[in-house]
PDB file of C-alpha atoms and ligand atoms in Angstrom:
ATOM      1  CA  MET A   1       0.000   0.000   0.000  1.00 96.00           C
ATOM      2  CA  GLU A   2       1.130   3.524  -0.708  1.00 98.00           C
ATOM      3  CA  VAL A   3       0.160   5.670   2.289  1.00 98.00           C
ATOM      4  CA  ILE A   4      -0.139   9.372   1.431  1.00 98.00           C
ATOM      5  CA  VAL A   5      -0.765  11.712   4.347  1.00 98.00           C
ATOM      6  CA  THR A   6      -2.169  15.097   3.378  1.00 98.00           C
ATOM      7  CA  PRO A   7      -2.792  18.260   5.406  1.00 97.00           C
ATOM      8  CA  ASP A   8      -6.496  18.379   4.521  1.00 97.00           C
ATOM      9  CA  ARG A   9      -9.301  16.841   2.475  1.00 98.00           C
ATOM     10  CA  GLY A  10      -8.815  19.291  -0.381  1.00 98.00           C
ATOM     11  CA  SER A  11      -5.202  18.197  -0.917  1.00 98.00           C
ATOM     12  CA  ALA A  12      -6.266  14.547  -0.699  1.00 98.00           C
ATOM     13  CA  ALA A  13      -8.985  15.159  -3.277  1.00 98.00           C
ATOM     14  CA  ARG A  14      -6.530  16.811  -5.659  1.00 98.00           C
ATOM     15  CA  ILE A  15      -4.087  13.881  -5.452  1.00 98.00           C
ATOM     16  CA  ALA A  16      -6.898  11.360  -5.994  1.00 98.00           C
ATOM     17  CA  ALA A  17      -8.383  13.377  -8.874  1.00 98.00           C
ATOM     18  CA  LYS A  18      -4.977  13.476 -10.592  1.00 98.00           C
ATOM     19  CA  ILE A  19      -4.821   9.676 -10.442  1.00 98.00           C
ATOM     20  CA  VAL A  20      -8.314   9.498 -12.021  1.00 98.00           C
ATOM     21  CA  ALA A  21      -7.340  12.045 -14.691  1.00 98.00           C
ATOM     22  CA  SER A  22      -4.094  10.287 -15.577  1.00 98.00           C
ATOM     23  CA  LEU A  23      -5.975   7.004 -15.954  1.00 98.00           C
ATOM     24  CA  LEU A  24      -8.497   8.677 -18.293  1.00 98.00           C
ATOM     25  CA  ALA A  25      -5.661  10.335 -20.243  1.00 98.00           C
ATOM     26  CA  ARG A  26      -4.210   6.870 -20.883  1.00 98.00           C
ATOM     27  CA  ASN A  27      -7.582   5.216 -21.390  1.00 98.00           C
ATOM     28  CA  PRO A  28     -10.573   7.513 -22.062  1.00 98.00           C
ATOM     29  CA  SER A  29     -12.867   4.437 -21.949  1.00 98.00           C
ATOM     30  CA  GLY A  30     -11.692   3.497 -18.447  1.00 98.00           C
ATOM     31  CA  VAL A  31     -13.956   1.729 -15.961  1.00 98.00           C
ATOM     32  CA  LEU A  32     -14.299   3.613 -12.680  1.00 98.00           C
ATOM     33  CA  GLY A  33     -15.685   2.234  -9.422  1.00 98.00           C
ATOM     34  CA  PHE A  34     -17.328   4.824  -7.194  1.00 98.00           C
ATOM     35  CA  ALA A  35     -18.212   5.041  -3.506  1.00 98.00           C
ATOM     36  CA  THR A  36     -20.728   7.190  -1.667  1.00 98.00           C
ATOM     37  CA  GLY A  37     -20.731   8.731   1.830  1.00 96.00           C
ATOM     38  CA  SER A  38     -18.967  11.868   3.036  1.00 96.00           C
ATOM     39  CA  THR A  39     -15.418  10.829   2.168  1.00 98.00           C
ATOM     40  CA  PRO A  40     -15.408  10.978  -1.671  1.00 98.00           C
ATOM     41  CA  VAL A  41     -17.365  14.257  -1.893  1.00 98.00           C
ATOM     42  CA  PRO A  42     -14.241  16.511  -2.133  1.00 98.00           C
ATOM     43  CA  LEU A  43     -12.876  14.186  -4.852  1.00 98.00           C
ATOM     44  CA  TYR A  44     -16.124  14.435  -6.814  1.00 98.00           C
ATOM     45  CA  GLN A  45     -16.039  18.239  -6.452  1.00 98.00           C
ATOM     46  CA  GLU A  46     -12.497  18.291  -7.831  1.00 98.00           C
ATOM     47  CA  LEU A  47     -13.469  16.001 -10.741  1.00 98.00           C
ATOM     48  CA  ILE A  48     -16.384  18.340 -11.538  1.00 98.00           C
ATOM     49  CA  ARG A  49     -14.015  21.324 -11.445  1.00 98.00           C
ATOM     50  CA  MET A  50     -11.555  19.537 -13.754  1.00 98.00           C
ATOM     51  CA  HIS A  51     -14.403  18.641 -16.121  1.00 98.00           C
ATOM     52  CA  ARG A  52     -15.570  22.273 -16.280  1.00 98.00           C
ATOM     53  CA  GLU A  53     -12.236  24.052 -16.300  1.00 98.00           C
ATOM     54  CA  GLU A  54      -9.807  21.553 -17.814  1.00 98.00           C
ATOM     55  CA  GLY A  55     -12.040  19.497 -20.086  1.00 98.00           C
ATOM     56  CA  LEU A  56     -11.723  16.230 -18.146  1.00 98.00           C
ATOM     57  CA  ASP A  57     -13.883  13.998 -20.322  1.00 98.00           C
ATOM     58  CA  PHE A  58     -16.131  11.250 -18.944  1.00 98.00           C
ATOM     59  CA  SER A  59     -18.045  10.630 -22.176  1.00 98.00           C
ATOM     60  CA  ARG A  60     -16.562   7.163 -22.774  1.00 98.00           C
ATOM     61  CA  VAL A  61     -16.206   6.131 -19.135  1.00 98.00           C
ATOM     62  CA  THR A  62     -18.146   3.224 -17.599  1.00 98.00           C
ATOM     63  CA  THR A  63     -18.960   3.373 -13.873  1.00 98.00           C
ATOM     64  CA  PHE A  64     -19.906   0.857 -11.208  1.00 98.00           C
ATOM     65  CA  ASN A  65     -20.942   1.873  -7.708  1.00 98.00           C
ATOM     66  CA  LEU A  66     -20.081  -0.220  -4.692  1.00 98.00           C
ATOM     67  CA  ASP A  67     -23.445  -0.454  -3.033  1.00 98.00           C
ATOM     68  CA  GLU A  68     -27.086   0.529  -2.551  1.00 98.00           C
ATOM     69  CA  TYR A  69     -29.704   0.180   0.177  1.00 98.00           C
ATOM     70  CA  VAL A  70     -32.257  -2.602  -0.320  1.00 98.00           C
ATOM     71  CA  GLY A  71     -35.763  -1.166  -0.589  1.00 97.00           C
ATOM     72  CA  LEU A  72     -34.826   2.354  -1.698  1.00 97.00           C
ATOM     73  CA  ALA A  73     -36.006   3.506  -5.112  1.00 97.00           C
ATOM     74  CA  PRO A  74     -33.467   5.377  -7.263  1.00 97.00           C
ATOM     75  CA  GLU A  75     -35.525   8.550  -6.686  1.00 97.00           C
ATOM     76  CA  HIS A  76     -35.402   8.245  -2.863  1.00 96.00           C
ATOM     77  CA  ARG A  77     -33.416  11.213  -1.522  1.00 95.00           C
ATOM     78  CA  CYS A  78     -31.156   8.897   0.551  1.00 96.00           C
ATOM     79  CA  SER A  79     -30.534   6.337  -2.193  1.00 97.00           C
ATOM     80  CA  TYR A  80     -27.032   6.072  -3.573  1.00 98.00           C
ATOM     81  CA  HIS A  81     -28.521   6.676  -7.027  1.00 98.00           C
ATOM     82  CA  SER A  82     -29.599  10.133  -5.778  1.00 98.00           C
ATOM     83  CA  PHE A  83     -26.266  10.660  -4.053  1.00 98.00           C
ATOM     84  CA  MET A  84     -24.314   9.990  -7.243  1.00 98.00           C
ATOM     85  CA  ARG A  85     -26.600  12.170  -9.382  1.00 98.00           C
ATOM     86  CA  GLU A  86     -26.313  15.085  -6.964  1.00 98.00           C
ATOM     87  CA  ASN A  87     -22.625  14.789  -6.182  1.00 98.00           C
ATOM     88  CA  LEU A  88     -21.186  13.803  -9.559  1.00 98.00           C
ATOM     89  CA  PHE A  89     -23.233  12.466 -12.444  1.00 98.00           C
ATOM     90  CA  ASN A  90     -25.444  15.554 -12.942  1.00 98.00           C
ATOM     91  CA  HIS A  91     -22.316  17.690 -13.267  1.00 98.00           C
ATOM     92  CA  VAL A  92     -20.085  15.714 -15.664  1.00 98.00           C
ATOM     93  CA  ASN A  93     -20.639  14.100 -19.067  1.00 98.00           C
ATOM     94  CA  VAL A  94     -20.927  10.416 -18.082  1.00 98.00           C
ATOM     95  CA  ALA A  95     -23.255   8.585 -20.481  1.00 98.00           C
ATOM     96  CA  PRO A  96     -26.307   7.457 -18.427  1.00 98.00           C
ATOM     97  CA  GLN A  97     -26.337   4.037 -20.130  1.00 98.00           C
ATOM     98  CA  ARG A  98     -22.818   3.343 -18.830  1.00 98.00           C
ATOM     99  CA  ILE A  99     -23.664   4.112 -15.171  1.00 98.00           C
ATOM    100  CA  HIS A 100     -24.190   1.038 -12.967  1.00 98.00           C
ATOM    101  CA  ILE A 101     -25.488   1.208  -9.396  1.00 98.00           C
ATOM    102  CA  PRO A 102     -27.008  -1.804  -7.620  1.00 98.00           C
ATOM    103  CA  ASP A 103     -30.802  -1.900  -7.876  1.00 98.00           C
ATOM    104  CA  GLY A 104     -32.232  -1.626  -4.370  1.00 97.00           C
ATOM    105  CA  LEU A 105     -35.671  -2.597  -5.646  1.00 98.00           C
ATOM    106  CA  THR A 106     -34.797  -5.800  -7.488  1.00 98.00           C
ATOM    107  CA  ASP A 107     -37.164  -8.653  -6.628  1.00 96.00           C
ATOM    108  CA  ASP A 108     -34.486 -11.281  -7.286  1.00 98.00           C
ATOM    109  CA  ILE A 109     -31.454 -10.135  -5.340  1.00 98.00           C
ATOM    110  CA  GLU A 110     -29.329 -13.208  -5.955  1.00 98.00           C
ATOM    111  CA  THR A 111     -29.734 -13.127  -9.732  1.00 98.00           C
ATOM    112  CA  PHE A 112     -29.226  -9.374  -9.749  1.00 98.00           C
ATOM    113  CA  CYS A 113     -25.972  -9.671  -7.783  1.00 98.00           C
ATOM    114  CA  GLN A 114     -24.591 -12.366 -10.094  1.00 98.00           C
ATOM    115  CA  SER A 115     -25.433 -10.238 -13.111  1.00 98.00           C
ATOM    116  CA  TYR A 116     -23.775  -7.164 -11.502  1.00 98.00           C
ATOM    117  CA  ASP A 117     -20.488  -9.071 -11.160  1.00 98.00           C
ATOM    118  CA  GLN A 118     -20.939 -10.304 -14.738  1.00 98.00           C
ATOM    119  CA  GLN A 119     -21.506  -6.752 -15.990  1.00 98.00           C
ATOM    120  CA  ILE A 120     -18.234  -5.717 -14.326  1.00 98.00           C
ATOM    121  CA  ARG A 121     -16.447  -8.592 -16.077  1.00 98.00           C
ATOM    122  CA  ASP A 122     -18.137  -7.767 -19.417  1.00 98.00           C
ATOM    123  CA  ALA A 123     -16.922  -4.174 -19.104  1.00 98.00           C
ATOM    124  CA  GLY A 124     -13.371  -5.523 -18.819  1.00 98.00           C
ATOM    125  CA  GLY A 125     -13.085  -5.157 -15.037  1.00 98.00           C
ATOM    126  CA  ILE A 126     -12.743  -2.039 -12.905  1.00 98.00           C
ATOM    127  CA  ASP A 127      -9.616  -0.009 -13.671  1.00 98.00           C
ATOM    128  CA  LEU A 128      -9.799   2.195 -10.585  1.00 98.00           C
ATOM    129  CA  GLN A 129     -12.001   1.684  -7.537  1.00 99.00           C
ATOM    130  CA  ILE A 130     -12.630   4.591  -5.143  1.00 99.00           C
ATOM    131  CA  LEU A 131     -13.174   3.472  -1.546  1.00 98.00           C
ATOM    132  CA  GLY A 132     -13.958   4.921   1.852  1.00 98.00           C
ATOM    133  CA  ILE A 133     -13.624   2.965   5.077  1.00 98.00           C
ATOM    134  CA  GLY A 134     -16.157   2.487   7.854  1.00 96.00           C
ATOM    135  CA  ASN A 135     -15.247   3.217  11.479  1.00 96.00           C
ATOM    136  CA  ASN A 136     -15.423  -0.557  11.907  1.00 96.00           C
ATOM    137  CA  GLY A 137     -13.085  -1.302   8.990  1.00 98.00           C
ATOM    138  CA  HIS A 138     -15.717  -2.084   6.360  1.00 98.00           C
ATOM    139  CA  ILE A 139     -15.172  -1.416   2.653  1.00 98.00           C
ATOM    140  CA  GLY A 140     -18.248  -1.210   0.490  1.00 98.00           C
ATOM    141  CA  PHE A 141     -20.726  -2.565   3.012  1.00 97.00           C
ATOM    142  CA  ASN A 142     -18.650  -5.624   3.788  1.00 98.00           C
ATOM    143  CA  GLU A 143     -19.034  -5.565   7.544  1.00 97.00           C
ATOM    144  CA  PRO A 144     -16.578  -7.264   9.923  1.00 98.00           C
ATOM    145  CA  SER A 145     -16.673 -11.065   9.467  1.00 98.00           C
ATOM    146  CA  SER A 146     -17.430 -10.736   5.734  1.00 98.00           C
ATOM    147  CA  SER A 147     -15.728 -13.354   3.617  1.00 98.00           C
ATOM    148  CA  LEU A 148     -12.599 -11.927   2.021  1.00 98.00           C
ATOM    149  CA  ALA A 149     -13.545 -13.882  -1.122  1.00 98.00           C
ATOM    150  CA  SER A 150     -17.109 -12.511  -1.199  1.00 98.00           C
ATOM    151  CA  ARG A 151     -18.873 -11.396  -4.362  1.00 98.00           C
ATOM    152  CA  THR A 152     -21.676  -8.879  -4.840  1.00 98.00           C
ATOM    153  CA  ARG A 153     -24.489  -9.912  -2.520  1.00 98.00           C
ATOM    154  CA  ILE A 154     -26.969  -8.794   0.132  1.00 98.00           C
ATOM    155  CA  LYS A 155     -25.523  -7.863   3.531  1.00 98.00           C
ATOM    156  CA  THR A 156     -27.079  -6.883   6.840  1.00 98.00           C
ATOM    157  CA  LEU A 157     -25.627  -3.666   8.259  1.00 96.00           C
ATOM    158  CA  SER A 158     -24.041  -3.715  11.709  1.00 95.00           C
ATOM    159  CA  ALA A 159     -25.461  -1.667  14.574  1.00 95.00           C
ATOM    160  CA  GLN A 160     -22.450   0.665  14.312  1.00 93.00           C
ATOM    161  CA  THR A 161     -22.985   1.339  10.595  1.00 94.00           C
ATOM    162  CA  LEU A 162     -26.688   1.993  11.222  1.00 96.00           C
ATOM    163  CA  ARG A 163     -25.628   4.555  13.863  1.00 95.00           C
ATOM    164  CA  ASP A 164     -22.935   6.067  11.605  1.00 92.00           C
ATOM    165  CA  ASN A 165     -25.360   6.481   8.687  1.00 93.00           C
ATOM    166  CA  ALA A 166     -28.300   7.790  10.740  1.00 95.00           C
ATOM    167  CA  ARG A 167     -27.067  11.313   9.903  1.00 92.00           C
ATOM    168  CA  PHE A 168     -28.259  10.873   6.310  1.00 92.00           C
ATOM    169  CA  PHE A 169     -31.703   9.540   7.299  1.00 94.00           C
ATOM    170  CA  GLY A 170     -32.625  11.746  10.244  1.00 93.00           C
ATOM    171  CA  SER A 171     -32.729   8.812  12.668  1.00 93.00           C
ATOM    172  CA  GLU A 172     -31.275   5.341  13.061  1.00 94.00           C
ATOM    173  CA  GLU A 173     -34.683   3.664  12.692  1.00 94.00           C
ATOM    174  CA  ASN A 174     -34.998   5.017   9.152  1.00 94.00           C
ATOM    175  CA  VAL A 175     -31.730   3.487   7.905  1.00 96.00           C
ATOM    176  CA  PRO A 176     -32.464   0.354   5.829  1.00 97.00           C
ATOM    177  CA  LYS A 177     -30.863  -2.671   7.478  1.00 97.00           C
ATOM    178  CA  HIS A 178     -29.985  -4.428   4.241  1.00 98.00           C
ATOM    179  CA  VAL A 179     -27.758  -3.440   1.352  1.00 98.00           C
ATOM    180  CA  ILE A 180     -26.457  -4.859  -1.890  1.00 98.00           C
ATOM    181  CA  THR A 181     -22.685  -4.484  -1.922  1.00 98.00           C
ATOM    182  CA  MET A 182     -19.794  -5.555  -4.097  1.00 98.00           C
ATOM    183  CA  GLY A 183     -17.900  -8.253  -2.227  1.00 98.00           C
ATOM    184  CA  VAL A 184     -14.367  -7.974  -0.901  1.00 98.00           C
ATOM    185  CA  GLY A 185     -13.317 -10.394  -3.660  1.00 98.00           C
ATOM    186  CA  THR A 186     -15.037  -8.198  -6.260  1.00 98.00           C
ATOM    187  CA  ILE A 187     -13.194  -5.127  -4.964  1.00 98.00           C
ATOM    188  CA  LEU A 188      -9.841  -6.946  -4.920  1.00 98.00           C
ATOM    189  CA  GLU A 189     -10.219  -7.649  -8.642  1.00 98.00           C
ATOM    190  CA  SER A 190     -10.053  -3.918  -9.463  1.00 98.00           C
ATOM    191  CA  ARG A 191      -6.750  -3.058 -11.114  1.00 98.00           C
ATOM    192  CA  ARG A 192      -6.080  -0.128  -8.787  1.00 98.00           C
ATOM    193  CA  CYS A 193      -7.759   1.246  -5.664  1.00 98.00           C
ATOM    194  CA  ILE A 194      -7.786   4.602  -3.948  1.00 99.00           C
ATOM    195  CA  LEU A 195      -8.980   4.472  -0.345  1.00 98.00           C
ATOM    196  CA  MET A 196      -9.508   7.810   1.338  1.00 98.00           C
ATOM    197  CA  ALA A 197     -10.183   8.462   5.026  1.00 98.00           C
ATOM    198  CA  PHE A 198     -10.512  11.655   7.017  1.00 98.00           C
ATOM    199  CA  GLY A 199     -10.870  12.433  10.700  1.00 98.00           C
ATOM    200  CA  GLU A 200      -9.951  10.859  13.989  1.00 98.00           C
ATOM    201  CA  SER A 201     -12.911   8.466  13.996  1.00 97.00           C
ATOM    202  CA  LYS A 202     -11.219   6.556  11.145  1.00 98.00           C
ATOM    203  CA  ALA A 203      -7.751   6.375  12.769  1.00 98.00           C
ATOM    204  CA  VAL A 204      -8.051   2.938  14.386  1.00 98.00           C
ATOM    205  CA  ALA A 205      -9.633   1.365  11.297  1.00 98.00           C
ATOM    206  CA  VAL A 206      -6.912   2.868   9.079  1.00 98.00           C
ATOM    207  CA  ALA A 207      -4.136   1.527  11.332  1.00 98.00           C
ATOM    208  CA  GLN A 208      -5.728  -1.932  11.380  1.00 98.00           C
ATOM    209  CA  MET A 209      -6.133  -1.871   7.603  1.00 98.00           C
ATOM    210  CA  VAL A 210      -2.520  -0.846   6.903  1.00 98.00           C
ATOM    211  CA  GLU A 211      -0.589  -2.437   9.761  1.00 98.00           C
ATOM    212  CA  GLY A 212      -2.848  -5.055  11.320  1.00 97.00           C
ATOM    213  CA  PRO A 213      -3.150  -8.688  10.334  1.00 98.00           C
ATOM    214  CA  VAL A 214      -5.272  -9.523   7.292  1.00 98.00           C
ATOM    215  CA  SER A 215      -8.555 -10.492   8.866  1.00 98.00           C
ATOM    216  CA  SER A 216     -12.206 -10.729   7.961  1.00 98.00           C
ATOM    217  CA  MET A 217     -12.797  -8.784  11.191  1.00 98.00           C
ATOM    218  CA  VAL A 218     -11.308  -5.764   9.381  1.00 98.00           C
ATOM    219  CA  PRO A 219     -12.426  -6.284   5.774  1.00 98.00           C
ATOM    220  CA  ALA A 220     -10.302  -3.332   4.564  1.00 98.00           C
ATOM    221  CA  SER A 221      -7.178  -5.234   5.667  1.00 98.00           C
ATOM    222  CA  ALA A 222      -7.740  -7.488   2.628  1.00 98.00           C
ATOM    223  CA  LEU A 223      -6.357  -4.580   0.586  1.00 98.00           C
ATOM    224  CA  GLN A 224      -2.903  -5.642   1.860  1.00 98.00           C
ATOM    225  CA  LEU A 225      -3.253  -8.462  -0.679  1.00 98.00           C
ATOM    226  CA  HIS A 226      -3.768  -5.992  -3.539  1.00 98.00           C
ATOM    227  CA  SER A 227      -0.682  -4.726  -5.365  1.00 97.00           C
ATOM    228  CA  LYS A 228      -1.880  -1.206  -6.241  1.00 98.00           C
ATOM    229  CA  VAL A 229      -3.636   0.638  -3.435  1.00 98.00           C
ATOM    230  CA  HIS A 230      -3.211   4.339  -2.675  1.00 98.00           C
ATOM    231  CA  VAL A 231      -4.331   5.149   0.883  1.00 98.00           C
ATOM    232  CA  ILE A 232      -4.889   8.918   0.915  1.00 98.00           C
ATOM    233  CA  ILE A 233      -5.644  10.226   4.402  1.00 98.00           C
ATOM    234  CA  ASP A 234      -5.420  13.328   6.564  1.00 98.00           C
ATOM    235  CA  GLU A 235      -3.235  13.657   9.676  1.00 98.00           C
ATOM    236  CA  ALA A 236      -6.128  12.784  12.006  1.00 98.00           C
ATOM    237  CA  ALA A 237      -6.930   9.540  10.191  1.00 98.00           C
ATOM    238  CA  ALA A 238      -3.194   8.725  10.126  1.00 98.00           C
ATOM    239  CA  SER A 239      -2.701   9.369  13.841  1.00 98.00           C
ATOM    240  CA  GLN A 240      -2.692   5.702  14.961  1.00 98.00           C
ATOM    241  CA  LEU A 241      -0.187   4.470  12.354  1.00 98.00           C
ATOM    242  CA  THR A 242       2.997   3.268  14.052  1.00 98.00           C
ATOM    243  CA  ARG A 243       5.170   3.736  10.946  1.00 98.00           C
ATOM    244  CA  LEU A 244       3.795   7.142   9.984  1.00 98.00           C
ATOM    245  CA  ASP A 245       7.248   8.745   9.653  1.00 98.00           C
ATOM    246  CA  TYR A 246       8.324   6.015   7.252  1.00 98.00           C
ATOM    247  CA  TYR A 247       5.248   6.445   5.015  1.00 98.00           C
ATOM    248  CA  LYS A 248       5.867  10.198   4.854  1.00 97.00           C
ATOM    249  CA  TRP A 249       9.564   9.604   4.097  1.00 97.00           C
ATOM    250  CA  VAL A 250       8.705   7.162   1.303  1.00 97.00           C
ATOM    251  CA  TYR A 251       6.240   9.595  -0.280  1.00 96.00           C
ATOM    252  CA  GLU A 252       8.659  12.545  -0.034  1.00 95.00           C
ATOM    253  CA  ASN A 253      11.371  10.421  -1.677  1.00 97.00           C
ATOM    254  CA  LYS A 254       9.163   8.760  -4.259  1.00 93.00           C
ATOM    255  CA  PRO A 255      11.213   7.849  -7.343  1.00 92.00           C
ATOM    256  CA  ARG A 256      10.175   9.789 -10.434  1.00 83.00           C
TER     257      ARG A 256
HETATM  258  C1  LIG B 301     -20.185   3.808   0.569  1.00 95.58           C
HETATM  259  C2  LIG B 301     -19.357   2.752   1.137  1.00 95.58           C
HETATM  260  C3  LIG B 301     -18.899   2.781   2.549  1.00 95.58           C
HETATM  261  C4  LIG B 301     -18.325   4.138   2.967  1.00 95.58           C
HETATM  262  C5  LIG B 301     -17.938   4.102   4.445  1.00 95.58           C
HETATM  263  C6  LIG B 301     -17.421   5.441   4.918  1.00 95.58           C
HETATM  264  O1  LIG B 301     -20.451   3.554  -0.796  1.00 95.58           O
HETATM  265  O2  LIG B 301     -19.080   1.841   0.432  1.00 95.58           O
HETATM  266  O3  LIG B 301     -17.900   1.805   2.729  1.00 95.58           O
HETATM  267  O4  LIG B 301     -17.219   4.440   2.192  1.00 95.58           O
HETATM  268  O5  LIG B 301     -19.033   3.731   5.217  1.00 95.58           O
HETATM  269  O6  LIG B 301     -18.475   6.366   4.899  1.00 95.58           O
HETATM  270  P1  LIG B 301     -18.193   7.902   5.074  1.00 95.58           P
HETATM  271  O7  LIG B 301     -17.390   8.329   3.903  1.00 95.58           O
HETATM  272  O8  LIG B 301     -19.549   8.555   5.061  1.00 95.58           O
HETATM  273  O9  LIG B 301     -17.460   8.071   6.354  1.00 95.58           O
END
């Protein structure tokens, strides 16, 4: 893992956006994996700025989102369909027919999930997957104890995630308990990942992901098995890393 510690979210977003832009410069038809939640918002704002001011072109891009709540229609204000429209898709030139987000209203979840993984394969696989991390170490909605080989499927959210996401729904009772999420195995098949994390509440999960043992109890730790992961975090999220000085030294002395 490459650990990049930045002074603030804006700097993190700019580094992540440059990685997205350089991928699209090499391959304008790249396949991007997107996340929702608070963490990627500054990245999406930077991508929108680059689209408007620098001509960053999404017209040939294909996208796959990590997850969606079961039971929420795409129009629901808390659905991840709405989130992506509001925070990115309405503001850049992604072709609507190449946007993929799990269908929270499907009446055959198992078949849907298999076909989602197949659609990713048919698109040639995900070139770059954007990730956040839960306070409990989840990626996507793969909660602790998720199989590290898991594929897209239905998951039941943990009590902690229901609490963490209550802020979007007004109260904990309104948060759907079930989600469709890409599996850890699905995520590991992406060619490159960017995981971002900000704030002290993520510090323990980040340290366990980077320095802890690989364990299904911290699903993000499976990223240690991936050869191209950029972990882009602020000082607060980095505060529990024991080898912080080394990561900073490596980044400052990165070979050209
Ligand atoms: C969202 C997702 C989750 C979030 C994580 C962090 O699509 O897959 O893993 O990335 O829960 O959420 P925030 O960014 O709101 O702290």
